[in-house]
C-alpha positions in Angstrom: -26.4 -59.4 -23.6 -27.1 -56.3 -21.0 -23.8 -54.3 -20.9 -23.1 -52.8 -17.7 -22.3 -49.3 -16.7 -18.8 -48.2 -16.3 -17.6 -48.1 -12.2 -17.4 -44.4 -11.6 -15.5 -43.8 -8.5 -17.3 -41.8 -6.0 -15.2 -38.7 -5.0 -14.2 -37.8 -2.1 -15.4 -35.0 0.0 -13.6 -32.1 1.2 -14.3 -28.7 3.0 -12.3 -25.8 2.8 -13.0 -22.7 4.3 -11.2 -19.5 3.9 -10.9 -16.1 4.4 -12.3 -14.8 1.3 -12.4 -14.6 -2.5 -8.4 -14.7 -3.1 -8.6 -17.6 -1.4 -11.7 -19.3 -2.6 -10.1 -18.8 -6.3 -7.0 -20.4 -4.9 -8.7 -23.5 -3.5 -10.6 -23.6 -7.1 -7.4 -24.2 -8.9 -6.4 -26.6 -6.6 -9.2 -28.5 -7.1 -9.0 -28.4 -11.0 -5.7 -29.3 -10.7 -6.2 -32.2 -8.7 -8.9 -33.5 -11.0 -6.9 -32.8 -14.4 -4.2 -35.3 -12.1 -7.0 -37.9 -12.0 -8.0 -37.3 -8.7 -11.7 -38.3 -7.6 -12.3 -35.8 -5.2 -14.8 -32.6 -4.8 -14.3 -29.9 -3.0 -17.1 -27.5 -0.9 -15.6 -24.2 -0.7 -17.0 -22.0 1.6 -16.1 -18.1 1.8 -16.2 -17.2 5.6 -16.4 -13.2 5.1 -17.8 -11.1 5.4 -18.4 -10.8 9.0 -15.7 -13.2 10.6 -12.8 -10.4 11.4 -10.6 -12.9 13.5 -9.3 -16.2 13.5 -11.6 -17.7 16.0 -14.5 -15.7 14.5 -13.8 -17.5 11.4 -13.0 -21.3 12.7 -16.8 -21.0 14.5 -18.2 -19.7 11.4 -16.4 -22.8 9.7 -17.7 -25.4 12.6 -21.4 -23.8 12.3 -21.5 -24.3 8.5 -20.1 -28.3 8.9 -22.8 -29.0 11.0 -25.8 -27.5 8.7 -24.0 -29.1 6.0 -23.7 -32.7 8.0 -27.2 -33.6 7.4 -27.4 -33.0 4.2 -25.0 -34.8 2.4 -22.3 -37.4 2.6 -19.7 -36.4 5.5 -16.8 -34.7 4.4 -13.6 -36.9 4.8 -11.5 -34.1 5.4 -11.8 -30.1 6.8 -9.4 -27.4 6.2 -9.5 -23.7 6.8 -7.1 -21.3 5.4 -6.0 -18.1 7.8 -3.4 -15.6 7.9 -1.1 -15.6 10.9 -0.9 -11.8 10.9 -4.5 -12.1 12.5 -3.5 -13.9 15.3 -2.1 -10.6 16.5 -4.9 -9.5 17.2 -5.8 -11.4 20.6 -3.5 -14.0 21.8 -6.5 -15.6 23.7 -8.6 -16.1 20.8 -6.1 -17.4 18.7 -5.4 -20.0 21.4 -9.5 -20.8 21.6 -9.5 -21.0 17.4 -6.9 -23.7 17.7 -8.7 -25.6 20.5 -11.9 -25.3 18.5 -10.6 -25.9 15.4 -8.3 -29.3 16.6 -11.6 -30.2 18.6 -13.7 -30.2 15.3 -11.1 -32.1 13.2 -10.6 -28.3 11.5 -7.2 -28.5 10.2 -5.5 -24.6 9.7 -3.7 -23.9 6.6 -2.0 -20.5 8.6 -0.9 -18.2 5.6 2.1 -16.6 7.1 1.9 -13.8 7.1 -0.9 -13.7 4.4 -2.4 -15.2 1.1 0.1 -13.3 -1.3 3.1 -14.2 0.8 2.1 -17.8 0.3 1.6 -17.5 -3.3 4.4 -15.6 -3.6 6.5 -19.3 -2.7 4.3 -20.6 -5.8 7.3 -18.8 -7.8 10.5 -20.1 -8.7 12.8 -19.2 -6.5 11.1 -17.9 -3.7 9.8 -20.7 -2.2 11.9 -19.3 1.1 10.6 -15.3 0.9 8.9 -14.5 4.1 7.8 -10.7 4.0 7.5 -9.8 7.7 3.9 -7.7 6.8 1.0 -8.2 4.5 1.6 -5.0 2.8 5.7 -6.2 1.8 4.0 -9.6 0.8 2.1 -7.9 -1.9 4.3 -5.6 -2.9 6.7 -8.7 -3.2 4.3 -10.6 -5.1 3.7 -7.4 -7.7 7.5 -7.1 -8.0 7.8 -11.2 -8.9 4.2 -11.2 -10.9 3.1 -7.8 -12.2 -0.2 -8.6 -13.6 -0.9 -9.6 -9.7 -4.8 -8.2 -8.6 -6.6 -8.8 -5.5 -9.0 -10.5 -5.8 -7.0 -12.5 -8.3 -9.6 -15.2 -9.9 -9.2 -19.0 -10.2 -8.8 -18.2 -14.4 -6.2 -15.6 -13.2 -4.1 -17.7 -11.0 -4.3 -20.3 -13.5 -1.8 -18.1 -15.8 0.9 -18.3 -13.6 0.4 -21.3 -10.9 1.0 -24.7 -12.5 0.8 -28.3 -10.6 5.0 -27.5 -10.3 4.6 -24.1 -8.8 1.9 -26.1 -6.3 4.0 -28.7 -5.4 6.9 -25.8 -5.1 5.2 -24.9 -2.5 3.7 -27.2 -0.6 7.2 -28.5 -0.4 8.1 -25.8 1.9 4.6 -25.1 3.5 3.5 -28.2 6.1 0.5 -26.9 6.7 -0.7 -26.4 3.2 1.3 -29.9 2.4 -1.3 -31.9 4.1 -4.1 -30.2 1.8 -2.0 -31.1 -1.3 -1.4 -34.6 -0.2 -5.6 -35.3 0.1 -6.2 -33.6 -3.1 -3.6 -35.9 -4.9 -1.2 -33.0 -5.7 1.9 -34.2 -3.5 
């Protein structure tokens, strides 16, 4: 009697670009949480910098690298990019043509407001409601809250402080990084 091979689930794809190495370490622990929490799912993390200063500089370089990596492997089911909303200072009109793009694509923004260490800053108990106005208060907030705080803080790094709680924590009061959560089995 043949015995046959156990069903493995096939995992889902997802694509998540962001800004850079803080948050491609971020994304990384989310995805090792949400596979230690029996998700089947695999993430493509894609590091859009150097050389995409802006929002909408970043959702094309995002959109380009979608479509060289459509033909070569299973679609992804789901696209994300991670920006910080201090950027969209910079030119109201490109900010407008990123979210165009981006909603155009199926791109869905994770905006970081005003930056990545004000968002993990409302990983910590208790200040799931901080909003420094700057990315220079956000860090120095963070540091205050979490003294062993680098930039670029690794995925092994973050891992000492953010737990599946302090993720949910968060996405609780985040909407935008909610709906990342919520595909990645976390929420």
């Amino acid at each position: 009697m043949s015995r046959r091979p156990p069903h493995i689930p096939q995992r889902t794809p997802i694509f998540v670009g962001c800004e850079g190495e803080s948050e491609a370490a971020y994304v990384a622990l989310l995805q090792d949480l949400s596979l230690a929490n029996g998700a089947h799912v695999h993430v493509h993390i894609e590091a859009l910098t150097p050389g995409a200063g802006d929002p909408l500089a970043r959702v094309e370089r995002a959109i380009a690298r979608l479509d060289r990596l459509r033909g070569r492997r299973t679609p992804f089911a789901h696209a994300f990019i991670l920006l910080d909303s201090d950027q969209l200072q910079l030119s109201r009109d490109r900010a407008e043509r990123a979210r165009r793009e981006a909603d155009a694509f199926g791109l869905n923004m994770i905006w970081q407001d005003p930056c990545h260490e004000a968002l993990l800053l409302r990983h910590l108990e208790g200040r799931t409601n901080r909003r420094p106005m700057t990315s220079p208060l956000s860090l120095q907030a963070l540091q205050r809250d979490w003294p062993d705080y680098h930039k670029p803080m690794s995925r092994h790094g973050l891992r000492q402080r953010l737990d599946l709680a302090a993720v949910r924590r968060a996405g609780e009061s985040h909407p935008d990084l909610s709906a990342l959560l919520a595909v990645l089995g976390l929420l």
